[in-house]
C-alpha atoms as a PDB file:
ATOM      1  CA  MET A   1     -16.209  31.030 -29.084  1.00  0.00           C
ATOM      2  CA  ASN A   2     -13.729  33.804 -29.771  1.00  0.00           C
ATOM      3  CA  LYS A   3     -10.377  32.139 -29.089  1.00  0.00           C
ATOM      4  CA  ALA A   4      -8.076  30.522 -31.615  1.00  0.00           C
ATOM      5  CA  VAL A   5      -7.236  26.813 -31.424  1.00  0.00           C
ATOM      6  CA  LEU A   6      -3.990  25.090 -32.395  1.00  0.00           C
ATOM      7  CA  ILE A   7      -4.107  21.388 -33.317  1.00  0.00           C
ATOM      8  CA  ILE A   8      -0.802  19.550 -33.640  1.00  0.00           C
ATOM      9  CA  VAL A   9      -1.057  16.490 -35.887  1.00  0.00           C
ATOM     10  CA  PHE A  10       1.201  13.926 -37.515  1.00  0.00           C
ATOM     11  CA  ASN A  11       0.092  10.623 -39.067  1.00  0.00           C
ATOM     12  CA  ARG A  12      -3.195   9.658 -37.381  1.00  0.00           C
ATOM     13  CA  PRO A  13      -6.066  10.840 -39.597  1.00  0.00           C
ATOM     14  CA  ASP A  14      -8.825   8.939 -37.771  1.00  0.00           C
ATOM     15  CA  LYS A  15      -7.909  10.501 -34.433  1.00  0.00           C
ATOM     16  CA  PHE A  16      -7.645  13.954 -35.991  1.00  0.00           C
ATOM     17  CA  ARG A  17     -11.255  13.628 -37.182  1.00  0.00           C
ATOM     18  CA  LYS A  18     -12.398  12.823 -33.642  1.00  0.00           C
ATOM     19  CA  VAL A  19     -10.535  15.851 -32.261  1.00  0.00           C
ATOM     20  CA  LEU A  20     -12.429  18.015 -34.739  1.00  0.00           C
ATOM     21  CA  GLU A  21     -15.888  16.757 -33.717  1.00  0.00           C
ATOM     22  CA  PRO A  22     -16.442  19.079 -30.708  1.00  0.00           C
ATOM     23  CA  LEU A  23     -14.783  21.927 -32.618  1.00  0.00           C
ATOM     24  CA  LYS A  24     -17.514  21.648 -35.265  1.00  0.00           C
ATOM     25  CA  ILE A  25     -19.937  22.573 -32.496  1.00  0.00           C
ATOM     26  CA  VAL A  26     -18.031  25.380 -30.762  1.00  0.00           C
ATOM     27  CA  LYS A  27     -16.675  26.743 -34.080  1.00  0.00           C
ATOM     28  CA  PRO A  28     -13.460  28.592 -33.190  1.00  0.00           C
ATOM     29  CA  PRO A  29     -12.973  31.593 -35.514  1.00  0.00           C
ATOM     30  CA  ARG A  30      -9.283  30.835 -36.143  1.00  0.00           C
ATOM     31  CA  LEU A  31      -7.786  27.381 -36.492  1.00  0.00           C
ATOM     32  CA  TYR A  32      -4.070  26.614 -36.657  1.00  0.00           C
ATOM     33  CA  ILE A  33      -2.954  23.202 -37.889  1.00  0.00           C
ATOM     34  CA  ALA A  34       0.690  22.186 -37.475  1.00  0.00           C
ATOM     35  CA  ALA A  35       2.148  18.925 -38.779  1.00  0.00           C
ATOM     36  CA  ASP A  36       5.609  17.388 -38.575  1.00  0.00           C
ATOM     37  CA  GLY A  37       7.004  15.907 -41.762  1.00  0.00           C
ATOM     38  CA  PRO A  38       7.110  12.149 -42.459  1.00  0.00           C
ATOM     39  CA  ARG A  39      10.036  10.238 -41.043  1.00  0.00           C
ATOM     40  CA  LYS A  40      12.818   9.452 -43.473  1.00  0.00           C
ATOM     41  CA  ASN A  41      12.384   6.224 -45.452  1.00  0.00           C
ATOM     42  CA  ASN A  42       8.983   5.580 -43.862  1.00  0.00           C
ATOM     43  CA  LYS A  43       6.476   4.880 -46.646  1.00  0.00           C
ATOM     44  CA  ASN A  44       3.566   4.544 -44.213  1.00  0.00           C
ATOM     45  CA  ASP A  45       4.300   8.026 -42.827  1.00  0.00           C
ATOM     46  CA  LYS A  46       4.165   9.554 -46.291  1.00  0.00           C
ATOM     47  CA  ILE A  47       0.715   8.080 -46.860  1.00  0.00           C
ATOM     48  CA  LYS A  48      -0.714   8.750 -43.415  1.00  0.00           C
ATOM     49  CA  CYS A  49       0.746  12.252 -43.118  1.00  0.00           C
ATOM     50  CA  LYS A  50      -0.882  13.210 -46.404  1.00  0.00           C
ATOM     51  CA  GLU A  51      -4.217  11.710 -45.331  1.00  0.00           C
ATOM     52  CA  THR A  52      -4.035  13.655 -42.081  1.00  0.00           C
ATOM     53  CA  ARG A  53      -3.262  16.944 -43.796  1.00  0.00           C
ATOM     54  CA  ASP A  54      -6.053  16.424 -46.344  1.00  0.00           C
ATOM     55  CA  ILE A  55      -8.611  16.396 -43.515  1.00  0.00           C
ATOM     56  CA  VAL A  56      -8.153  20.149 -43.253  1.00  0.00           C
ATOM     57  CA  LYS A  57     -10.210  20.347 -46.453  1.00  0.00           C
ATOM     58  CA  GLU A  58     -13.134  18.795 -44.581  1.00  0.00           C
ATOM     59  CA  ILE A  59     -13.430  21.658 -42.081  1.00  0.00           C
ATOM     60  CA  ASP A  60     -16.794  23.149 -43.009  1.00  0.00           C
ATOM     61  CA  TRP A  61     -17.486  25.953 -40.537  1.00  0.00           C
ATOM     62  CA  GLU A  62     -16.496  29.507 -41.310  1.00  0.00           C
ATOM     63  CA  CYS A  63     -13.065  30.133 -39.868  1.00  0.00           C
ATOM     64  CA  ASP A  64      -9.623  31.391 -40.765  1.00  0.00           C
ATOM     65  CA  ILE A  65      -7.300  28.402 -41.206  1.00  0.00           C
ATOM     66  CA  LYS A  66      -3.529  28.659 -41.016  1.00  0.00           C
ATOM     67  CA  THR A  67      -1.223  25.694 -41.568  1.00  0.00           C
ATOM     68  CA  LEU A  68       2.382  24.835 -40.761  1.00  0.00           C
ATOM     69  CA  PHE A  69       3.142  21.658 -42.714  1.00  0.00           C
ATOM     70  CA  ARG A  70       6.792  20.619 -42.486  1.00  0.00           C
ATOM     71  CA  ASP A  71       8.479  18.751 -45.315  1.00  0.00           C
ATOM     72  CA  ASN A  72      11.046  17.096 -43.058  1.00  0.00           C
ATOM     73  CA  ASN A  73      10.612  15.341 -39.726  1.00  0.00           C
ATOM     74  CA  ILE A  74      12.107  17.228 -36.770  1.00  0.00           C
ATOM     75  CA  GLY A  75      10.807  14.913 -34.037  1.00  0.00           C
ATOM     76  CA  CYS A  76       7.952  15.058 -31.568  1.00  0.00           C
ATOM     77  CA  GLU A  77       9.451  17.407 -28.966  1.00  0.00           C
ATOM     78  CA  LYS A  78      10.762  20.062 -31.347  1.00  0.00           C
ATOM     79  CA  SER A  79       7.696  19.781 -33.563  1.00  0.00           C
ATOM     80  CA  ILE A  80       5.226  20.385 -30.739  1.00  0.00           C
ATOM     81  CA  SER A  81       7.160  23.150 -28.975  1.00  0.00           C
ATOM     82  CA  SER A  82       7.985  25.034 -32.184  1.00  0.00           C
ATOM     83  CA  SER A  83       4.338  24.727 -33.288  1.00  0.00           C
ATOM     84  CA  VAL A  84       3.223  26.350 -30.045  1.00  0.00           C
ATOM     85  CA  SER A  85       5.791  29.112 -30.611  1.00  0.00           C
ATOM     86  CA  TRP A  86       4.414  29.636 -34.127  1.00  0.00           C
ATOM     87  CA  PHE A  87       0.905  29.825 -32.680  1.00  0.00           C
ATOM     88  CA  PHE A  88       1.868  32.519 -30.183  1.00  0.00           C
ATOM     89  CA  GLU A  89       3.677  34.496 -32.846  1.00  0.00           C
ATOM     90  CA  ASN A  90       0.183  35.061 -34.258  1.00  0.00           C
ATOM     91  CA  GLU A  91      -2.049  35.023 -31.165  1.00  0.00           C
ATOM     92  CA  GLU A  92      -1.981  36.649 -27.735  1.00  0.00           C
ATOM     93  CA  ASP A  93      -3.649  33.596 -26.208  1.00  0.00           C
ATOM     94  CA  GLY A  94      -5.335  30.396 -27.265  1.00  0.00           C
ATOM     95  CA  ILE A  95      -6.058  26.698 -26.807  1.00  0.00           C
ATOM     96  CA  ILE A  96      -3.694  23.878 -27.767  1.00  0.00           C
ATOM     97  CA  LEU A  97      -4.679  20.308 -28.643  1.00  0.00           C
ATOM     98  CA  GLU A  98      -2.720  17.359 -29.951  1.00  0.00           C
ATOM     99  CA  ASP A  99      -4.175  14.873 -32.412  1.00  0.00           C
ATOM    100  CA  ASP A 100      -5.343  12.473 -29.705  1.00  0.00           C
ATOM    101  CA  ILE A 101      -6.975  14.913 -27.267  1.00  0.00           C
ATOM    102  CA  VAL A 102     -10.753  15.217 -27.519  1.00  0.00           C
ATOM    103  CA  GLY A 103     -12.290  17.935 -25.404  1.00  0.00           C
ATOM    104  CA  ASP A 104     -15.746  18.118 -23.912  1.00  0.00           C
ATOM    105  CA  ILE A 105     -17.642  21.094 -25.282  1.00  0.00           C
ATOM    106  CA  THR A 106     -17.382  22.857 -21.918  1.00  0.00           C
ATOM    107  CA  PHE A 107     -13.584  22.498 -22.000  1.00  0.00           C
ATOM    108  CA  PHE A 108     -13.423  25.261 -24.603  1.00  0.00           C
ATOM    109  CA  SER A 109     -15.612  27.715 -22.710  1.00  0.00           C
ATOM    110  CA  TYR A 110     -13.649  26.920 -19.526  1.00  0.00           C
ATOM    111  CA  CYS A 111     -10.386  27.802 -21.288  1.00  0.00           C
ATOM    112  CA  GLU A 112     -11.829  30.851 -22.989  1.00  0.00           C
ATOM    113  CA  LYS A 113     -13.232  32.385 -19.808  1.00  0.00           C
ATOM    114  CA  LEU A 114     -10.083  31.776 -17.772  1.00  0.00           C
ATOM    115  CA  LEU A 115      -7.857  33.113 -20.548  1.00  0.00           C
ATOM    116  CA  ASP A 116      -9.740  36.393 -20.288  1.00  0.00           C
ATOM    117  CA  TYR A 117     -10.073  36.401 -16.496  1.00  0.00           C
ATOM    118  CA  TYR A 118      -6.337  35.835 -15.826  1.00  0.00           C
ATOM    119  CA  LYS A 119      -5.119  37.676 -18.893  1.00  0.00           C
ATOM    120  CA  ASN A 120      -2.986  40.130 -16.927  1.00  0.00           C
ATOM    121  CA  ASP A 121      -2.103  37.932 -13.954  1.00  0.00           C
ATOM    122  CA  GLU A 122       1.527  36.944 -14.452  1.00  0.00           C
ATOM    123  CA  ARG A 123       1.252  34.254 -11.785  1.00  0.00           C
ATOM    124  CA  VAL A 124      -1.090  32.151 -13.930  1.00  0.00           C
ATOM    125  CA  MET A 125       0.751  30.632 -16.887  1.00  0.00           C
ATOM    126  CA  HIS A 126      -1.150  27.496 -17.860  1.00  0.00           C
ATOM    127  CA  ILE A 127      -4.769  26.344 -18.050  1.00  0.00           C
ATOM    128  CA  GLY A 128      -4.991  22.557 -18.073  1.00  0.00           C
ATOM    129  CA  ASN A 129      -7.431  19.746 -17.387  1.00  0.00           C
ATOM    130  CA  ASN A 130      -8.090  17.294 -14.580  1.00  0.00           C
ATOM    131  CA  ASN A 131      -7.634  13.610 -15.567  1.00  0.00           C
ATOM    132  CA  VAL A 132      -9.656  12.563 -12.513  1.00  0.00           C
ATOM    133  CA  HIS A 133      -7.565  13.863  -9.608  1.00  0.00           C
ATOM    134  CA  ASP A 134     -10.226  14.158  -6.905  1.00  0.00           C
ATOM    135  CA  ASN A 135      -9.911  17.425  -5.024  1.00  0.00           C
ATOM    136  CA  ASN A 136     -12.951  16.928  -2.731  1.00  0.00           C
ATOM    137  CA  SER A 137     -13.821  20.569  -3.314  1.00  0.00           C
ATOM    138  CA  LEU A 138     -16.895  22.454  -4.440  1.00  0.00           C
ATOM    139  CA  ASP A 139     -14.741  25.035  -6.236  1.00  0.00           C
ATOM    140  CA  SER A 140     -14.688  25.021 -10.029  1.00  0.00           C
ATOM    141  CA  TYR A 141     -10.898  24.821 -10.191  1.00  0.00           C
ATOM    142  CA  TYR A 142      -7.657  25.006  -8.241  1.00  0.00           C
ATOM    143  CA  PHE A 143      -4.006  26.022  -8.813  1.00  0.00           C
ATOM    144  CA  CYS A 144      -0.934  23.786  -8.980  1.00  0.00           C
ATOM    145  CA  SER A 145       2.719  24.088  -9.959  1.00  0.00           C
ATOM    146  CA  ILE A 146       2.415  21.214 -12.441  1.00  0.00           C
ATOM    147  CA  GLY A 147       0.743  21.863 -15.806  1.00  0.00           C
ATOM    148  CA  ASN A 148      -1.049  19.020 -17.595  1.00  0.00           C
ATOM    149  CA  PRO A 149      -0.291  19.143 -21.366  1.00  0.00           C
ATOM    150  CA  TRP A 150      -3.254  17.033 -22.551  1.00  0.00           C
ATOM    151  CA  GLY A 151      -5.477  19.824 -23.766  1.00  0.00           C
ATOM    152  CA  TRP A 152      -4.399  23.202 -22.434  1.00  0.00           C
ATOM    153  CA  ALA A 153      -4.390  26.933 -22.981  1.00  0.00           C
ATOM    154  CA  SER A 154      -1.954  29.747 -22.340  1.00  0.00           C
ATOM    155  CA  TRP A 155      -0.786  33.218 -23.275  1.00  0.00           C
ATOM    156  CA  LYS A 156       2.049  34.641 -25.350  1.00  0.00           C
ATOM    157  CA  ARG A 157       3.156  36.460 -22.169  1.00  0.00           C
ATOM    158  CA  ALA A 158       3.720  33.064 -20.467  1.00  0.00           C
ATOM    159  CA  TRP A 159       5.152  31.067 -23.367  1.00  0.00           C
ATOM    160  CA  LYS A 160       7.978  33.585 -23.770  1.00  0.00           C
ATOM    161  CA  TYR A 161       9.633  31.876 -20.777  1.00  0.00           C
ATOM    162  CA  PHE A 162       9.732  28.500 -22.506  1.00  0.00           C
ATOM    163  CA  ASP A 163      13.097  26.979 -23.417  1.00  0.00           C
ATOM    164  CA  LEU A 164      13.168  23.346 -24.570  1.00  0.00           C
ATOM    165  CA  GLY A 165      16.732  22.690 -23.430  1.00  0.00           C
ATOM    166  CA  LEU A 166      16.537  25.094 -20.458  1.00  0.00           C
ATOM    167  CA  SER A 167      19.651  26.831 -21.769  1.00  0.00           C
ATOM    168  CA  LYS A 168      18.513  30.237 -20.504  1.00  0.00           C
ATOM    169  CA  TYR A 169      18.328  28.923 -16.938  1.00  0.00           C
ATOM    170  CA  SER A 170      21.229  27.930 -14.684  1.00  0.00           C
ATOM    171  CA  TYR A 171      21.443  24.731 -12.655  1.00  0.00           C
ATOM    172  CA  ASP A 172      21.112  26.796  -9.482  1.00  0.00           C
ATOM    173  CA  GLU A 173      17.932  28.459 -10.762  1.00  0.00           C
ATOM    174  CA  ILE A 174      16.413  25.067 -11.501  1.00  0.00           C
ATOM    175  CA  LYS A 175      17.408  23.549  -8.158  1.00  0.00           C
ATOM    176  CA  ASN A 176      16.496  26.527  -5.968  1.00  0.00           C
ATOM    177  CA  SER A 177      13.114  27.063  -7.624  1.00  0.00           C
ATOM    178  CA  ILE A 178      12.097  23.429  -7.225  1.00  0.00           C
ATOM    179  CA  ASN A 179      13.343  23.284  -3.628  1.00  0.00           C
ATOM    180  CA  ASN A 180      11.211  26.323  -2.813  1.00  0.00           C
ATOM    181  CA  ILE A 181       8.086  24.677  -4.228  1.00  0.00           C
ATOM    182  CA  PHE A 182       8.196  21.146  -2.850  1.00  0.00           C
ATOM    183  CA  ASP A 183       8.732  20.114   0.764  1.00  0.00           C
ATOM    184  CA  ASP A 184       9.102  16.419  -0.020  1.00  0.00           C
ATOM    185  CA  GLU A 185      12.610  15.314  -0.989  1.00  0.00           C
ATOM    186  CA  ILE A 186      11.346  12.664  -3.431  1.00  0.00           C
ATOM    187  CA  PHE A 187       9.337  15.272  -5.363  1.00  0.00           C
ATOM    188  CA  ARG A 188      12.262  17.677  -5.315  1.00  0.00           C
ATOM    189  CA  ARG A 189      14.687  15.055  -6.618  1.00  0.00           C
ATOM    190  CA  PHE A 190      12.274  14.029  -9.390  1.00  0.00           C
ATOM    191  CA  TRP A 191      11.999  17.522 -10.868  1.00  0.00           C
ATOM    192  CA  ILE A 192      15.621  18.514 -10.237  1.00  0.00           C
ATOM    193  CA  ASP A 193      16.773  15.341 -12.010  1.00  0.00           C
ATOM    194  CA  CYS A 194      14.385  16.112 -14.885  1.00  0.00           C
ATOM    195  CA  GLY A 195      15.659  19.668 -15.145  1.00  0.00           C
ATOM    196  CA  PHE A 196      19.311  18.678 -15.041  1.00  0.00           C
ATOM    197  CA  TYR A 197      18.698  15.952 -17.632  1.00  0.00           C
ATOM    198  CA  MET A 198      16.975  18.381 -20.032  1.00  0.00           C
ATOM    199  CA  LYS A 199      19.758  20.901 -19.639  1.00  0.00           C
ATOM    200  CA  THR A 200      22.523  18.319 -20.060  1.00  0.00           C
ATOM    201  CA  ASN A 201      20.842  16.345 -22.869  1.00  0.00           C
ATOM    202  CA  THR A 202      19.254  19.105 -24.920  1.00  0.00           C
ATOM    203  CA  GLU A 203      18.569  16.883 -27.936  1.00  0.00           C
ATOM    204  CA  LYS A 204      16.546  14.515 -25.748  1.00  0.00           C
ATOM    205  CA  ALA A 205      14.570  17.183 -23.896  1.00  0.00           C
ATOM    206  CA  VAL A 206      10.841  16.473 -23.453  1.00  0.00           C
ATOM    207  CA  TRP A 207       8.809  19.555 -24.261  1.00  0.00           C
ATOM    208  CA  ASP A 208       6.076  19.303 -21.598  1.00  0.00           C
ATOM    209  CA  MET A 209       8.525  18.532 -18.782  1.00  0.00           C
ATOM    210  CA  SER A 210      10.648  21.508 -19.871  1.00  0.00           C
ATOM    211  CA  TRP A 211       7.531  23.686 -19.946  1.00  0.00           C
ATOM    212  CA  ILE A 212       6.570  22.673 -16.403  1.00  0.00           C
ATOM    213  CA  ILE A 213      10.086  23.416 -15.135  1.00  0.00           C
ATOM    214  CA  CYS A 214      10.110  26.784 -16.932  1.00  0.00           C
ATOM    215  CA  MET A 215       6.880  27.637 -15.115  1.00  0.00           C
ATOM    216  CA  MET A 216       8.350  26.558 -11.786  1.00  0.00           C
ATOM    217  CA  ILE A 217      11.428  28.736 -12.296  1.00  0.00           C
ATOM    218  CA  ASN A 218       9.199  31.721 -13.069  1.00  0.00           C
ATOM    219  CA  ASN A 219       6.803  31.129 -10.151  1.00  0.00           C
ATOM    220  CA  GLY A 220       4.001  30.217 -12.518  1.00  0.00           C
ATOM    221  CA  LEU A 221       0.810  28.400 -11.619  1.00  0.00           C
ATOM    222  CA  SER A 222      -1.458  26.087 -13.590  1.00  0.00           C
ATOM    223  CA  VAL A 223      -5.225  25.992 -13.388  1.00  0.00           C
ATOM    224  CA  TYR A 224      -6.966  22.627 -13.012  1.00  0.00           C
ATOM    225  CA  PRO A 225     -10.750  22.134 -13.194  1.00  0.00           C
ATOM    226  CA  ASN A 226     -12.328  19.905 -10.569  1.00  0.00           C
ATOM    227  CA  GLN A 227     -13.884  17.807 -13.329  1.00  0.00           C
ATOM    228  CA  ASN A 228     -12.224  15.920 -16.163  1.00  0.00           C
ATOM    229  CA  LEU A 229     -12.846  17.864 -19.387  1.00  0.00           C
ATOM    230  CA  ILE A 230     -10.808  15.900 -21.936  1.00  0.00           C
ATOM    231  CA  THR A 231     -10.184  12.334 -22.997  1.00  0.00           C
ATOM    232  CA  ASN A 232      -6.935  10.992 -24.437  1.00  0.00           C
ATOM    233  CA  ILE A 233      -7.716   8.542 -27.262  1.00  0.00           C
ATOM    234  CA  GLY A 234      -4.092   8.020 -28.237  1.00  0.00           C
ATOM    235  CA  PHE A 235      -3.000   5.106 -26.042  1.00  0.00           C
ATOM    236  CA  ASP A 236      -2.017   2.552 -28.672  1.00  0.00           C
ATOM    237  CA  ASP A 237       0.862   1.435 -30.894  1.00  0.00           C
ATOM    238  CA  SER A 238       0.626   4.597 -32.981  1.00  0.00           C
ATOM    239  CA  ALA A 239       1.576   6.820 -30.036  1.00  0.00           C
ATOM    240  CA  THR A 240       5.029   8.257 -29.404  1.00  0.00           C
ATOM    241  CA  HIS A 241       4.979   7.951 -25.608  1.00  0.00           C
ATOM    242  CA  CYS A 242       1.708   6.459 -24.314  1.00  0.00           C
ATOM    243  CA  ILE A 243       1.329   3.096 -26.038  1.00  0.00           C
ATOM    244  CA  SER A 244      -0.438   0.963 -23.408  1.00  0.00           C
ATOM    245  CA  SER A 245      -4.213   0.806 -23.876  1.00  0.00           C
ATOM    246  CA  ASP A 246      -4.457  -0.492 -20.276  1.00  0.00           C
ATOM    247  CA  ASN A 247      -3.188   2.816 -18.887  1.00  0.00           C
ATOM    248  CA  ARG A 248      -5.568   4.248 -16.296  1.00  0.00           C
ATOM    249  CA  TYR A 249      -5.682   7.546 -18.210  1.00  0.00           C
ATOM    250  CA  SER A 250      -6.665   5.993 -21.533  1.00  0.00           C
ATOM    251  CA  ASN A 251     -10.065   7.029 -22.933  1.00  0.00           C
ATOM    252  CA  LEU A 252     -11.309   8.536 -19.693  1.00  0.00           C
ATOM    253  CA  GLN A 253     -14.900   9.618 -19.528  1.00  0.00           C
ATOM    254  CA  THR A 254     -15.351  13.389 -19.658  1.00  0.00           C
ATOM    255  CA  GLN A 255     -17.680  15.498 -17.557  1.00  0.00           C
ATOM    256  CA  GLN A 256     -19.395  18.765 -18.329  1.00  0.00           C
ATOM    257  CA  LEU A 257     -18.390  21.799 -16.317  1.00  0.00           C
ATOM    258  CA  LYS A 258     -21.798  23.064 -15.258  1.00  0.00           C
ATOM    259  CA  GLU A 259     -20.731  26.395 -13.801  1.00  0.00           C
ATOM    260  CA  LEU A 260     -17.482  28.331 -13.599  1.00  0.00           C
ATOM    261  CA  LYS A 261     -17.084  30.213 -10.335  1.00  0.00           C
ATOM    262  CA  TYR A 262     -13.950  32.343 -10.162  1.00  0.00           C
ATOM    263  CA  LEU A 263     -11.760  31.947  -7.094  1.00  0.00           C
ATOM    264  CA  ASN A 264     -11.162  34.972  -4.916  1.00  0.00           C
ATOM    265  CA  GLU A 265      -7.459  34.212  -4.461  1.00  0.00           C
ATOM    266  CA  VAL A 266      -4.630  32.800  -6.543  1.00  0.00           C
ATOM    267  CA  GLY A 267      -2.617  30.286  -4.553  1.00  0.00           C
ATOM    268  CA  ARG A 268      -0.955  26.915  -4.937  1.00  0.00           C
ATOM    269  CA  ASN A 269      -2.816  23.842  -3.709  1.00  0.00           C
ATOM    270  CA  LYS A 270       0.022  21.807  -2.161  1.00  0.00           C
ATOM    271  CA  TYR A 271      -2.221  18.833  -1.486  1.00  0.00           C
ATOM    272  CA  MET A 272      -3.186  18.498  -5.138  1.00  0.00           C
ATOM    273  CA  ASP A 273       0.413  18.987  -6.294  1.00  0.00           C
ATOM    274  CA  SER A 274       1.333  16.002  -4.124  1.00  0.00           C
ATOM    275  CA  LYS A 275      -1.639  14.008  -5.375  1.00  0.00           C
ATOM    276  CA  ILE A 276      -0.658  14.607  -9.011  1.00  0.00           C
ATOM    277  CA  MET A 277       2.942  13.631  -8.253  1.00  0.00           C
ATOM    278  CA  VAL A 278       1.751  10.325  -6.788  1.00  0.00           C
ATOM    279  CA  GLU A 279      -1.051   9.494  -9.229  1.00  0.00           C
ATOM    280  CA  PHE A 280       0.277  10.848 -12.522  1.00  0.00           C
ATOM    281  CA  TYR A 281       4.045  10.633 -12.077  1.00  0.00           C
ATOM    282  CA  GLY A 282       4.146   7.634  -9.736  1.00  0.00           C
ATOM    283  CA  GLN A 283       6.347   9.348  -7.137  1.00  0.00           C
ATOM    284  CA  LYS A 284       5.709   8.124  -3.593  1.00  0.00           C
ATOM    285  CA  PRO A 285       6.388  10.796  -0.944  1.00  0.00           C
ATOM    286  CA  LEU A 286       9.217  10.282   1.513  1.00  0.00           C
ATOM    287  CA  ASN A 287       7.559   8.947   4.681  1.00  0.00           C
ATOM    288  CA  ILE A 288       9.915   9.184   7.655  1.00  0.00           C
ATOM    289  CA  LYS A 289       7.584   7.161   9.885  1.00  0.00           C
ATOM    290  CA  GLU A 290       7.574   4.275   7.405  1.00  0.00           C
ATOM    291  CA  ILE A 291      11.376   4.382   7.138  1.00  0.00           C
ATOM    292  CA  LEU A 292      11.738   4.231  10.936  1.00  0.00           C
ATOM    293  CA  ASN A 293       9.285   1.342  11.128  1.00  0.00           C
ATOM    294  CA  ASP A 294      11.221  -0.500   8.441  1.00  0.00           C
ATOM    295  CA  LEU A 295      14.445  -0.017  10.396  1.00  0.00           C
ATOM    296  CA  ASP A 296      12.765  -1.325  13.557  1.00  0.00           C
ATOM    297  CA  ARG A 297      11.604  -4.433  11.719  1.00  0.00           C
ATOM    298  CA  LEU A 298      15.071  -4.955  10.233  1.00  0.00           C
ATOM    299  CA  ASN A 299      16.675  -4.547  13.649  1.00  0.00           C
ATOM    300  CA  PHE A 300      14.328  -7.176  15.114  1.00  0.00           C
ATOM    301  CA  ILE A 301      15.055  -9.662  12.322  1.00  0.00           C
ATOM    302  CA  ILE A 302      18.829  -9.203  12.718  1.00  0.00           C
ATOM    303  CA  ASN A 303      18.626  -9.756  16.486  1.00  0.00           C
ATOM    304  CA  GLU A 304      16.471 -12.845  16.210  1.00  0.00           C
ATOM    305  CA  THR A 305      18.659 -14.395  13.535  1.00  0.00           C
ATOM    306  CA  ILE A 306      21.932 -13.771  15.350  1.00  0.00           C
ATOM    307  CA  ASN A 307      20.542 -15.041  18.662  1.00  0.00           C
ATOM    308  CA  LYS A 308      19.472 -18.303  17.058  1.00  0.00           C
ATOM    309  CA  ILE A 309      22.917 -18.772  15.521  1.00  0.00           C
ATOM    310  CA  VAL A 310      24.830 -17.844  18.690  1.00  0.00           C
ATOM    311  CA  TRP A 311      22.838 -20.223  20.903  1.00  0.00           C
ATOM    312  CA  LEU A 312      24.023 -23.106  18.768  1.00  0.00           C
ATOM    313  CA  ILE A 313      27.484 -22.660  20.320  1.00  0.00           C
ATOM    314  CA  PRO A 314      27.643 -25.122  23.233  1.00  0.00           C
ATOM    315  CA  ILE A 315      30.370 -23.466  25.329  1.00  0.00           C
ATOM    316  CA  LYS A 316      29.048 -20.441  27.220  1.00  0.00           C
ATOM    317  CA  SER A 317      32.291 -18.445  27.325  1.00  0.00           C
ATOM    318  CA  ILE A 318      32.799 -18.796  23.566  1.00  0.00           C
ATOM    319  CA  ARG A 319      29.129 -17.996  22.959  1.00  0.00           C
ATOM    320  CA  ASN A 320      29.426 -14.764  24.958  1.00  0.00           C
ATOM    321  CA  ASN A 321      32.609 -13.752  23.156  1.00  0.00           C
ATOM    322  CA  VAL A 322      30.989 -14.321  19.756  1.00  0.00           C
ATOM    323  CA  ARG A 323      27.883 -12.394  20.824  1.00  0.00           C
ATOM    324  CA  ASN A 324      29.921  -9.411  22.006  1.00  0.00           C
ATOM    325  CA  HIS A 325      32.069  -9.441  18.881  1.00  0.00           C
ATOM    326  CA  ILE A 326      29.018  -9.396  16.568  1.00  0.00           C
ATOM    327  CA  LYS A 327      27.342  -6.738  18.690  1.00  0.00           C
ATOM    328  CA  ASN A 328      30.355  -4.412  18.480  1.00  0.00           C
ATOM    329  CA  LYS A 329      30.684  -4.952  14.740  1.00  0.00           C
ATOM    330  CA  LEU A 330      27.024  -4.164  14.068  1.00  0.00           C
ATOM    331  CA  LYS A 331      27.055  -1.129  16.315  1.00  0.00           C
ATOM    332  CA  SER A 332      29.887   0.309  14.260  1.00  0.00           C
ATOM    333  CA  ILE A 333      27.815   0.250  11.078  1.00  0.00           C
ATOM    334  CA  LYS A 334      24.350   1.116  12.474  1.00  0.00           C
ATOM    335  CA  PRO A 335      23.088   4.519  13.659  1.00  0.00           C
ATOM    336  CA  ASN A 336      23.369   5.137  17.391  1.00  0.00           C
ATOM    337  CA  ASN A 337      19.602   5.285  17.750  1.00  0.00           C
ATOM    338  CA  TYR A 338      19.313   1.748  16.365  1.00  0.00           C
ATOM    339  CA  PRO A 339      21.548  -0.331  18.665  1.00  0.00           C
ATOM    340  CA  VAL A 340      21.659  -4.072  18.238  1.00  0.00           C
ATOM    341  CA  ASP A 341      20.104  -5.583  21.366  1.00  0.00           C
ATOM    342  CA  LEU A 342      21.933  -8.875  21.801  1.00  0.00           C
END
């Protein structure tokens, strides 16, 4: 392969070795290794961080190795995003892996070919992977507005739009861009809330969510293959975010991309955007029909309950007065199209 690869590591030497296994086969000519410093007063970090960094000495294929080893810990989000910035200060494009992302061999050729094919297409900003989102398509890949950060590739021309705290973008830019992309109000609210949170709480900004929002603001698209090309081996207690080994995305089986057929058109796949929102982010779309059905069921329950209570009143005139009083009260708080039928 001809593209450079960035690997972002920390304190997991065993996982770093596994990430390197397919790279020993594809042999990238330039390898960038970035590592955050050990956390303060953490003796285990000092040991494990050193072990992880020493693995660089085991790389035995001919390649140019550059390292960014920090003395002090700056935290996961700043460490990853600043490492990517460092990478693109030296490269026009390339592939980015974290220390728990193991790619199938075909993942690297997939990234390399698409990096060249969409090199000058400003609409395409991110090349990601699948994580088993079934597209029911014979195409090699599709486009979405959401970029998966578990094994990805990009260009310097795209990363220039990144801003961890979204300080270069206004609240209106965030809101309007997201509203233009998603039709569903639940999806809109999810990303608008994320964007507003990042902008308001800069120190707590999550790098990959900020990156996705930056792409949305700049009308960027992400490429997804129709097969899963990476596996995440990091779901355990050593992880920063994904600690549950029972997670459905833990240690997924990879597939080989047999053939890469380029699409004739660049366009967002709305169906797959929705599918990713549901499956990956757990956001259920707003279903008006379900809401109306729920209101019908609630209306029926209220009527039945009140009728049973009212009929316990033995005197008819009092019973009718009570029924009318309750009916008028409920009508005043319910929508006109959901009258209480007493």
